[in-house]
Amino acid sequence: MKNLRPLFPDLDIAADVPALVAGPCSAESRELTLEAALSLAAGGVRIFRAGVWKPRTHPGGFEGVGEQALPWLKEVQRTTGMKVVTEVATPDHVRAVVRAGLDGIWIGARTAANPFAVQEIADTLASLPQTARDGLAVMVKNPVSPDLELWIGALQRINGAGIRRLGAIHRGFGYYNPGSGAPYRNAPYWAIPIELMRRFPELPVFFDPSHTGGRRDLVEPLSREALQMGFRGLIVEVHPEPDAALSDAAQQLTPEQFLHIAAPLRRGADSPSEESLTLLREDIDLIDSELLNLLKRRMDVSRRIGELKKRSGLSVVQPSRYARLIDDRTAAAASLGLSPEFIRKVFANIHEESVKTQL
Ligand code: PEP
Ligand code: MN
């Protein structure tokens, strides 16, 4: 990444850790948008988010109100002095946002997964005068698939278009989990954004606990976890009446709830010694619930393998496969700094249980 500059130069967000971006999933009406913005601004939040064009899974879902929301966002900018950012997915969106004079854009997870779409956005940005490009902050969410190179490629395309105020947003990765009871809407796979930070230390990486967790009660523990890992800011969905929101109702917080959560996170950033036993235990509870879900998924797959083996007359235990699995897992454990002996025991137990289910 070349010639990076601060994402919001006149805010000095480097000094403001975590930098907070908050606002509704979608700008649904002028009134709700302003209401959210005024409460957040009063609480000291300086960057406002709101979706204008919403990528929906199924046709017929609420797709955002479109360009008519841009004047509402301008009004937020004017009346609160906040910086205002929104999602773009096409060259038309980029042109409309630049015409409106908003402060920044982000590329959503579905768009970031498509290099053709990202390149079209990059080409549109490249066609702007350098002053317009320097006037715009651009953030790139991770693609839905857990593919670090695809994410980096999208960031490079935007940077290659002459965008210097560049940032990344981690919003979790899609996984196939219908009915699994997995705690998160999208898997955090922390190793991926952390590797991004390691490779591009000057790139600010934000965390989006709303789309990662998918539930409002997960916003606080996930945010805390992320800030301990070195994320530079948070982008959080906040709506004056979350339960009535037209999109992502389950994960949105009221402005009051958000400000309540944000206050100790802000303090926590410069005094990690305030970390309490309770907070760490909550982290352990979340991690254990992830572990349990993974074990359940593994056992389900193992059961299906058992059925296949039965049909094709194969024996349940195949010593060479078992030996390879143990070697592989202990080697991987060693490279993560885990004790190979410990991991050998864990997998011996898991294997024993798998054999039992298959029998
Ligand atoms: C959003 O931020 O409103 C959004 C649609 O997010 P994502 O692209 O992460 O799904
Ligand atoms: Mn959303």
Coordinates of C-alpha atoms and ligand atoms in Angstrom, one line a residue:
M1 CA 0.0 0.0 0.0
K2 CA 1.5 3.3 -1.1
N3 CA 1.5 6.9 0.3
L4 CA -1.1 6.2 3.0
R5 CA -2.4 9.3 4.8
P6 CA -4.6 9.6 7.9
L7 CA -8.1 8.4 7.2
F8 CA -9.7 11.6 8.5
P9 CA -6.8 14.1 8.7
D10 CA -8.8 16.8 10.6
L11 CA -10.0 14.4 13.2
D12 CA -6.7 13.0 14.3
I13 CA -8.2 9.6 14.9
A14 CA -4.8 8.2 15.7
A15 CA -5.1 9.9 19.0
D16 CA -8.6 8.7 19.4
V17 CA -8.3 5.0 20.0
P18 CA -10.7 3.4 19.3
A19 CA -12.0 5.7 16.6
L20 CA -15.7 5.2 16.6
V21 CA -18.0 5.1 13.6
A22 CA -21.7 4.6 14.3
G23 CA -25.0 4.9 12.7
P24 CA -27.9 3.0 11.4
C25 CA -27.6 0.0 9.0
S26 CA -29.7 2.0 6.7
A27 CA -30.8 5.7 6.4
E28 CA -34.5 4.8 6.5
S29 CA -36.0 8.3 6.8
R30 CA -34.7 11.9 7.4
E31 CA -36.1 11.9 10.9
L32 CA -34.6 8.6 12.1
T33 CA -31.3 9.4 10.5
L34 CA -31.0 12.8 12.2
E35 CA -32.2 11.5 15.5
A36 CA -29.5 8.8 15.5
A37 CA -26.9 11.3 14.4
L38 CA -27.8 14.0 17.0
S39 CA -27.7 11.5 19.9
L40 CA -24.3 10.1 18.7
A41 CA -22.8 13.5 18.2
A42 CA -24.0 14.6 21.6
G43 CA -22.1 11.5 23.0
G44 CA -18.9 12.6 21.3
V45 CA -19.0 10.3 18.2
R46 CA -17.4 12.0 15.3
I47 CA -18.0 9.7 12.3
F48 CA -21.5 8.7 11.2
R49 CA -22.3 5.7 9.0
A50 CA -25.6 4.9 7.2
G51 CA -26.4 2.7 4.3
V52 CA -28.1 4.3 1.3
W53 CA -28.0 1.3 -1.1
K54 CA -28.3 -2.0 0.7
P55 CA -27.1 -5.3 -0.8
R56 CA -29.8 -7.8 0.1
T57 CA -29.6 -11.6 -0.1
H58 CA -33.1 -12.0 -1.6
P59 CA -34.8 -9.8 -4.2
G60 CA -37.7 -7.9 -2.6
G61 CA -35.9 -7.2 0.7
F62 CA -35.4 -3.7 1.9
E63 CA -32.8 -2.3 -0.5
G64 CA -32.3 1.1 1.1
V65 CA -34.0 4.3 0.0
G66 CA -31.2 5.2 -2.6
E67 CA -30.1 8.6 -3.6
Q68 CA -32.9 10.4 -1.8
A69 CA -31.1 9.7 1.4
L70 CA -28.0 11.7 0.4
P71 CA -29.4 15.1 1.3
W72 CA -30.3 13.6 4.8
L73 CA -26.6 12.6 5.2
K74 CA -25.5 16.1 4.1
E75 CA -27.8 17.5 6.8
V76 CA -26.1 15.3 9.4
Q77 CA -22.8 16.6 8.2
R78 CA -24.0 20.2 8.4
T79 CA -25.9 20.1 11.6
T80 CA -23.5 17.9 13.7
G81 CA -20.1 18.5 12.1
M82 CA -19.7 14.7 11.9
K83 CA -17.9 13.0 9.1
V84 CA -20.4 10.9 7.1
V85 CA -19.7 7.7 5.3
T86 CA -21.8 5.3 3.3
E87 CA -21.5 2.1 1.3
V88 CA -20.9 2.1 -2.4
A89 CA -21.1 -0.9 -4.8
T90 CA -21.1 0.7 -8.3
P91 CA -19.5 3.6 -10.2
D92 CA -22.9 5.4 -10.1
H93 CA -22.9 5.2 -6.3
V94 CA -19.4 6.6 -6.2
R95 CA -20.3 9.5 -8.4
A96 CA -23.5 10.3 -6.4
V97 CA -21.6 10.3 -3.1
V98 CA -18.8 12.6 -4.5
R99 CA -21.4 14.9 -6.0
A100 CA -23.2 15.1 -2.6
G101 CA -19.9 15.9 -0.9
L102 CA -19.9 13.1 1.8
D103 CA -16.6 12.4 3.6
G104 CA -16.1 8.8 2.8
I105 CA -17.2 5.5 1.4
W106 CA -16.9 1.9 2.2
I107 CA -17.0 -1.1 -0.1
G108 CA -19.2 -3.9 1.4
A109 CA -18.3 -7.5 1.9
R110 CA -20.2 -8.8 -1.1
T111 CA -18.7 -6.2 -3.4
A112 CA -15.2 -6.7 -2.0
A113 CA -15.4 -10.3 -3.0
N114 CA -15.7 -9.4 -6.7
P115 CA -12.5 -8.0 -8.3
F116 CA -14.4 -6.8 -11.4
A117 CA -16.7 -4.7 -9.2
V118 CA -13.9 -3.4 -7.1
Q119 CA -11.9 -2.5 -10.2
E120 CA -14.9 -0.6 -11.7
I121 CA -15.1 1.4 -8.4
A122 CA -11.3 2.0 -8.5
D123 CA -11.5 3.2 -12.1
T124 CA -14.3 5.6 -11.2
L125 CA -12.2 7.0 -8.3
A126 CA -9.1 7.2 -10.6
S127 CA -11.1 9.4 -13.0
L128 CA -11.7 12.0 -10.3
P129 CA -9.3 15.0 -9.8
Q130 CA -6.7 14.3 -7.2
T131 CA -8.3 16.9 -4.9
A132 CA -11.5 14.9 -4.9
R133 CA -9.6 11.7 -4.3
D134 CA -7.8 13.4 -1.4
G135 CA -11.1 14.6 0.0
L136 CA -12.5 11.0 0.3
A137 CA -11.8 8.3 2.9
V138 CA -12.2 4.8 1.5
M139 CA -12.6 1.7 3.6
V140 CA -12.7 -1.8 2.3
K141 CA -14.6 -4.5 4.2
N142 CA -13.2 -8.0 4.1
P143 CA -14.8 -10.2 1.4
V144 CA -17.4 -12.6 2.6
S145 CA -15.0 -15.6 2.0
P146 CA -12.0 -15.9 4.4
D147 CA -9.5 -14.9 1.7
L148 CA -6.8 -12.5 2.9
E149 CA -5.3 -12.1 -0.6
L150 CA -8.7 -11.1 -2.1
W151 CA -9.1 -8.5 0.6
I152 CA -5.5 -7.2 0.1
G153 CA -6.2 -7.2 -3.7
A154 CA -9.3 -5.0 -3.2
L155 CA -7.3 -2.6 -1.0
Q156 CA -4.5 -2.4 -3.6
R157 CA -7.0 -1.7 -6.4
I158 CA -8.3 1.3 -4.5
N159 CA -4.9 2.5 -3.5
G160 CA -3.7 2.1 -7.1
A161 CA -6.5 4.5 -8.1
G162 CA -4.7 7.2 -6.1
I163 CA -6.7 6.9 -2.9
R164 CA -4.4 7.6 0.0
R165 CA -6.9 7.9 2.8
L166 CA -7.5 4.1 3.0
G167 CA -8.7 1.8 5.7
A168 CA -9.9 -1.7 6.2
I169 CA -13.0 -3.1 8.1
H170 CA -13.1 -6.6 9.5
R171 CA -16.8 -7.8 9.6
G172 CA -16.3 -11.5 9.9
F173 CA -16.4 -14.2 7.3
G174 CA -19.3 -16.2 6.0
Y175 CA -19.6 -19.8 7.0
Y176 CA -22.2 -22.5 6.3
N177 CA -24.1 -22.8 9.6
P178 CA -27.8 -23.0 9.1
G179 CA -29.3 -24.1 12.4
S180 CA -26.0 -24.8 14.0
G181 CA -26.6 -22.3 16.8
A182 CA -23.1 -20.8 16.1
P183 CA -22.8 -17.8 18.3
Y184 CA -21.8 -15.4 15.5
R185 CA -23.5 -14.4 12.2
N186 CA -20.0 -14.3 10.6
A187 CA -16.9 -16.1 11.8
P188 CA -14.3 -13.7 13.3
Y189 CA -11.2 -15.8 12.2
W190 CA -9.1 -13.2 14.0
A191 CA -5.9 -14.5 12.4
I192 CA -6.8 -13.0 9.1
P193 CA -7.2 -9.3 10.1
I194 CA -4.2 -9.7 12.4
E195 CA -2.1 -10.9 9.5
L196 CA -3.4 -7.8 7.5
M197 CA -2.2 -5.5 10.3
R198 CA 1.2 -7.3 10.4
R199 CA 1.7 -6.9 6.7
F200 CA 0.5 -3.3 6.5
P201 CA 1.1 -1.7 9.9
E202 CA 0.3 1.8 8.6
L203 CA -3.2 0.7 7.4
P204 CA -5.9 1.4 9.9
V205 CA -8.1 -1.7 10.5
F206 CA -11.5 -1.2 12.0
F207 CA -13.7 -3.9 13.5
D208 CA -17.5 -4.2 12.8
P209 CA -19.0 -6.1 15.7
S210 CA -22.5 -5.7 14.4
H211 CA -22.2 -7.7 11.3
T212 CA -19.7 -10.2 12.9
G213 CA -21.9 -11.0 15.9
G214 CA -25.3 -10.4 14.3
R215 CA -26.7 -9.9 17.8
R216 CA -26.8 -6.8 19.9
D217 CA -25.6 -8.6 23.0
L218 CA -22.4 -9.7 21.2
V219 CA -21.4 -6.1 20.3
E220 CA -19.7 -5.3 23.6
P221 CA -17.7 -8.5 24.2
L222 CA -16.6 -8.7 20.5
S223 CA -15.5 -5.1 20.5
R224 CA -13.5 -5.5 23.7
E225 CA -11.9 -8.6 22.3
A226 CA -11.0 -6.7 19.0
L227 CA -9.5 -3.7 20.8
Q228 CA -7.3 -6.0 22.8
M229 CA -6.0 -7.3 19.5
G230 CA -5.0 -3.9 18.2
F231 CA -7.9 -2.8 16.0
R232 CA -7.8 1.0 15.6
G233 CA -11.5 1.6 15.6
L234 CA -15.1 0.2 15.6
I235 CA -17.9 0.6 13.2
V236 CA -21.2 -0.2 14.9
E237 CA -24.8 -0.2 13.8
V238 CA -27.0 2.1 15.9
H239 CA -30.7 2.9 15.4
P240 CA -33.1 4.9 17.5
E241 CA -35.6 2.0 17.4
P242 CA -33.6 -1.1 16.7
D243 CA -36.4 -3.6 16.9
A244 CA -38.3 -1.7 14.2
A245 CA -35.3 -1.3 11.9
L246 CA -36.0 -2.3 8.3
S247 CA -32.7 -4.2 8.1
D248 CA -30.4 -5.9 10.6
A249 CA -32.8 -5.3 13.5
A250 CA -31.3 -8.0 15.8
Q251 CA -27.8 -6.5 15.8
Q252 CA -28.5 -2.8 16.1
L253 CA -28.2 -0.9 19.4
T254 CA -29.9 2.3 20.5
P255 CA -27.5 5.3 20.6
E256 CA -27.7 5.2 24.5
Q257 CA -26.8 1.5 24.6
F258 CA -23.9 2.2 22.2
L259 CA -22.6 5.1 24.2
H260 CA -22.8 3.2 27.4
I261 CA -20.7 0.3 25.8
A262 CA -18.3 2.7 24.2
A263 CA -17.3 4.7 27.3
P264 CA -15.3 2.0 29.1
L265 CA -13.9 0.8 25.7
R266 CA -12.5 4.2 25.2
R267 CA -10.9 4.3 28.6
G268 CA -9.8 0.7 28.3
A269 CA -7.8 1.5 25.2
D270 CA -5.2 3.5 27.1
S271 CA -5.3 1.6 30.4
P272 CA -5.3 -2.1 29.7
S273 CA -4.7 -2.7 33.4
E274 CA -8.4 -2.0 34.0
E275 CA -9.0 -5.5 32.4
S276 CA -10.9 -7.3 35.0
L277 CA -11.3 -11.0 35.7
T278 CA -15.0 -10.7 34.8
L279 CA -14.2 -9.3 31.4
L280 CA -11.6 -12.0 30.7
R281 CA -14.1 -14.7 31.8
E282 CA -16.7 -13.4 29.4
D283 CA -14.1 -13.8 26.7
I284 CA -13.4 -17.4 27.8
D285 CA -17.2 -18.1 27.7
L286 CA -17.4 -16.8 24.1
I287 CA -14.4 -18.8 23.0
D288 CA -15.7 -22.0 24.6
S289 CA -19.0 -21.6 22.9
E290 CA -17.1 -21.3 19.6
L291 CA -15.1 -24.4 20.5
L292 CA -18.3 -26.4 21.3
N293 CA -19.9 -25.4 18.0
L294 CA -16.8 -26.4 16.1
L295 CA -16.8 -29.8 17.9
K296 CA -20.5 -30.3 17.0
R297 CA -19.8 -29.6 13.4
R298 CA -16.9 -31.9 13.4
M299 CA -18.9 -34.8 14.9
D300 CA -21.7 -34.2 12.3
V301 CA -19.2 -34.5 9.5
S302 CA -17.6 -37.6 11.1
R303 CA -21.1 -39.2 11.3
R304 CA -21.5 -38.7 7.6
I305 CA -18.1 -40.2 6.9
G306 CA -19.2 -43.2 9.0
E307 CA -22.3 -43.7 6.8
L308 CA -20.2 -43.5 3.6
K309 CA -17.7 -46.0 5.0
K310 CA -20.5 -48.4 5.9
R311 CA -22.0 -48.1 2.4
S312 CA -18.7 -48.8 0.7
G313 CA -17.7 -51.5 3.1
L314 CA -14.6 -49.6 4.5
S315 CA -13.4 -50.2 8.1
V316 CA -14.1 -47.4 10.6
V317 CA -10.5 -47.0 11.8
Q318 CA -7.9 -46.4 9.2
P319 CA -4.6 -46.3 11.0
S320 CA -2.6 -44.5 8.3
R321 CA -5.1 -41.7 8.1
Y322 CA -5.2 -41.4 11.9
A323 CA -1.4 -41.3 12.1
R324 CA -1.2 -38.5 9.5
L325 CA -4.0 -36.5 11.2
I326 CA -2.2 -36.6 14.5
D327 CA 1.2 -35.6 12.9
D328 CA -0.4 -32.8 11.0
R329 CA -2.3 -31.4 14.0
T330 CA 0.6 -31.6 16.4
A331 CA 2.9 -29.8 13.8
A332 CA 0.2 -27.1 13.4
A333 CA 0.0 -26.8 17.2
A334 CA 3.7 -26.4 17.5
S335 CA 3.7 -23.6 14.9
L336 CA 1.0 -21.8 16.9
G337 CA 3.0 -22.1 20.1
L338 CA 0.7 -24.7 21.6
S339 CA 2.1 -27.8 23.3
P340 CA 2.1 -30.7 20.8
E341 CA 1.6 -33.2 23.6
F342 CA -1.5 -31.3 24.7
I343 CA -2.9 -31.3 21.2
R344 CA -2.1 -34.9 20.7
K345 CA -4.3 -35.7 23.7
V346 CA -7.1 -33.5 22.5
F347 CA -7.2 -35.1 19.1
A348 CA -6.8 -38.6 20.4
N349 CA -9.9 -38.0 22.5
I350 CA -11.8 -36.4 19.6
H351 CA -10.8 -39.3 17.4
E352 CA -12.0 -41.8 19.9
E353 CA -15.3 -40.1 20.1
S354 CA -15.6 -40.0 16.3
V355 CA -14.9 -43.7 16.1
K356 CA -17.6 -44.3 18.7
T357 CA -20.2 -42.3 16.7
Q358 CA -19.1 -44.1 13.5
L359 CA -19.6 -47.5 15.1
Ligands
PEP1 C1 -23.3 -2.7 6.3 O1 -22.3 -2.3 6.8 O2 -24.5 -2.3 6.4 C2 -23.2 -4.0 5.4 C3 -24.1 -4.3 4.5 O3 -22.2 -4.7 5.8 P1 -21.4 -6.0 5.1 O4 -21.0 -5.5 3.7 O5 -20.3 -6.2 6.1 O6 -22.4 -7.1 5.1
MN2 MN -26.3 -3.9 8.3

